[in-house]
C-alpha positions as protocol buffer text, in pm:
chain_id: "A"
residue {
  index: 1
  type: UNK
  ca { x: 406 y: 783 z: -468 }
}
residue {
  index: 2
  type: UNK
  ca { x: 77 y: 779 z: -281 }
}
residue {
  index: 3
  type: UNK
  ca { x: -220 y: 985 z: -393 }
}
residue {
  index: 4
  type: UNK
  ca { x: -455 y: 1142 z: -309 }
}
residue {
  index: 5
  type: UNK
  ca { x: -338 y: 1235 z: 39 }
}
residue {
  index: 6
  type: UNK
  ca { x: -542 y: 1257 z: 244 }
}
residue {
  index: 7
  type: UNK
  ca { x: -731 y: 961 z: 99 }
}
residue {
  index: 8
  type: UNK
  ca { x: -1107 y: 919 z: 127 }
}
residue {
  index: 9
  type: UNK
  ca { x: -1225 y: 612 z: -70 }
}
residue {
  index: 10
  type: UNK
  ca { x: -927 y: 484 z: -270 }
}
residue {
  index: 11
  type: UNK
  ca { x: -553 y: 526 z: -221 }
}
residue {
  index: 12
  type: UNK
  ca { x: -343 y: 498 z: -538 }
}
residue {
  index: 13
  type: UNK
  ca { x: 14 y: 378 z: -510 }
}
residue {
  index: 14
  type: UNK
  ca { x: 267 y: 410 z: -792 }
}
residue {
  index: 15
  type: UNK
  ca { x: 562 y: 173 z: -765 }
}
residue {
  index: 16
  type: UNK
  ca { x: 855 y: 112 z: -997 }
}
residue {
  index: 17
  type: UNK
  ca { x: 990 y: -242 z: -968 }
}
residue {
  index: 18
  type: UNK
  ca { x: 1322 y: -357 z: -1110 }
}
residue {
  index: 19
  type: UNK
  ca { x: 1208 y: -719 z: -1104 }
}
residue {
  index: 20
  type: UNK
  ca { x: 876 y: -899 z: -1104 }
}
residue {
  index: 21
  type: UNK
  ca { x: 727 y: -988 z: -767 }
}
residue {
  index: 22
  type: UNK
  ca { x: 470 y: -1261 z: -717 }
}
residue {
  index: 23
  type: UNK
  ca { x: 302 y: -1359 z: -394 }
}
residue {
  index: 24
  type: UNK
  ca { x: 383 y: -1027 z: -231 }
}
residue {
  index: 25
  type: UNK
  ca { x: 171 y: -880 z: 45 }
}
residue {
  index: 26
  type: UNK
  ca { x: 32 y: -531 z: 82 }
}
residue {
  index: 27
  type: UNK
  ca { x: -94 y: -437 z: 426 }
}
residue {
  index: 28
  type: UNK
  ca { x: -227 y: -129 z: 598 }
}
residue {
  index: 29
  type: UNK
  ca { x: -129 y: -97 z: 963 }
}
residue {
  index: 30
  type: UNK
  ca { x: -269 y: 149 z: 1215 }
}
residue {
  index: 31
  type: UNK
  ca { x: -40 y: 349 z: 1439 }
}
residue {
  index: 32
  type: UNK
  ca { x: -144 y: 105 z: 1714 }
}
residue {
  index: 33
  type: UNK
  ca { x: 36 y: -170 z: 1518 }
}
residue {
  index: 34
  type: UNK
  ca { x: -282 y: -359 z: 1425 }
}
residue {
  index: 35
  type: UNK
  ca { x: -326 y: -474 z: 1063 }
}
residue {
  index: 36
  type: UNK
  ca { x: -639 y: -306 z: 924 }
}
residue {
  index: 37
  type: UNK
  ca { x: -625 y: -438 z: 565 }
}
residue {
  index: 38
  type: UNK
  ca { x: -422 y: -696 z: 373 }
}
residue {
  index: 39
  type: UNK
  ca { x: -412 y: -825 z: 15 }
}
residue {
  index: 40
  type: UNK
  ca { x: -189 y: -1042 z: -203 }
}
residue {
  index: 41
  type: UNK
  ca { x: 11 y: -845 z: -457 }
}
residue {
  index: 42
  type: UNK
  ca { x: 193 y: -907 z: -785 }
}
residue {
  index: 43
  type: UNK
  ca { x: 422 y: -647 z: -942 }
}
residue {
  index: 44
  type: UNK
  ca { x: 547 y: -640 z: -1299 }
}
residue {
  index: 45
  type: UNK
  ca { x: 888 y: -513 z: -1405 }
}
residue {
  index: 46
  type: UNK
  ca { x: 861 y: -136 z: -1451 }
}
residue {
  index: 47
  type: UNK
  ca { x: 582 y: 98 z: -1348 }
}
residue {
  index: 48
  type: UNK
  ca { x: 288 y: -38 z: -1147 }
}
residue {
  index: 49
  type: UNK
  ca { x: -20 y: 138 z: -1010 }
}
residue {
  index: 50
  type: UNK
  ca { x: -213 y: -22 z: -725 }
}
residue {
  index: 51
  type: UNK
  ca { x: -553 y: 94 z: -606 }
}
residue {
  index: 52
  type: UNK
  ca { x: -621 y: 20 z: -240 }
}
residue {
  index: 53
  type: UNK
  ca { x: -973 y: 58 z: -98 }
}
residue {
  index: 54
  type: UNK
  ca { x: -965 y: 267 z: 219 }
}
residue {
  index: 55
  type: UNK
  ca { x: -1329 y: 373 z: 260 }
}
residue {
  index: 56
  type: UNK
  ca { x: -1382 y: 124 z: 546 }
}
residue {
  index: 57
  type: UNK
  ca { x: -1091 y: 268 z: 748 }
}
residue {
  index: 58
  type: UNK
  ca { x: -1155 y: 522 z: 1022 }
}
residue {
  index: 59
  type: UNK
  ca { x: -1001 y: 866 z: 979 }
}
residue {
  index: 60
  type: UNK
  ca { x: -640 y: 866 z: 1098 }
}
residue {
  index: 61
  type: UNK
  ca { x: -277 y: 799 z: 1012 }
}
residue {
  index: 62
  type: UNK
  ca { x: -171 y: 463 z: 871 }
}
residue {
  index: 63
  type: UNK
  ca { x: 135 y: 283 z: 736 }
}
residue {
  index: 64
  type: UNK
  ca { x: 111 y: 99 z: 406 }
}
residue {
  index: 65
  type: UNK
  ca { x: 363 y: -187 z: 370 }
}
residue {
  index: 66
  type: UNK
  ca { x: 465 y: -405 z: 79 }
}
residue {
  index: 67
  type: UNK
  ca { x: 668 y: -719 z: 146 }
}
residue {
  index: 68
  type: UNK
  ca { x: 766 y: -1008 z: -77 }
}
residue {
  index: 69
  type: UNK
  ca { x: 1021 y: -1213 z: -271 }
}
residue {
  index: 70
  type: UNK
  ca { x: 1314 y: -1101 z: -59 }
}
residue {
  index: 71
  type: UNK
  ca { x: 1281 y: -745 z: -196 }
}
residue {
  index: 72
  type: UNK
  ca { x: 1340 y: -442 z: 20 }
}
residue {
  index: 73
  type: UNK
  ca { x: 1023 y: -372 z: 218 }
}
residue {
  index: 74
  type: UNK
  ca { x: 836 y: -55 z: 124 }
}
residue {
  index: 75
  type: UNK
  ca { x: 671 y: 148 z: 400 }
}
residue {
  index: 76
  type: UNK
  ca { x: 488 y: 478 z: 358 }
}
residue {
  index: 77
  type: UNK
  ca { x: 271 y: 687 z: 589 }
}
residue {
  index: 78
  type: UNK
  ca { x: -64 y: 818 z: 470 }
}
residue {
  index: 79
  type: UNK
  ca { x: -362 y: 999 z: 616 }
}
residue {
  index: 80
  type: UNK
  ca { x: -722 y: 887 z: 571 }
}
residue {
  index: 81
  type: UNK
  ca { x: -1002 y: 1145 z: 604 }
}
């Protein structure tokens, strides 16, 4: 889940993980394919909430991606106002 959408200052992401993930990567990519933001990420087993700062992004549509530890990649679209 991503909220609020559209985002203004902070985008919250709720993720349920079946196993712990260390040294993962969260990135925000513009529709032009350019990485606009990136951070290292650790997930615990169970429910996780991640707050991603988006205030520096221009208004538009973006893809948020989470990759790491051989887990299935997560990709979600969101809109920034």
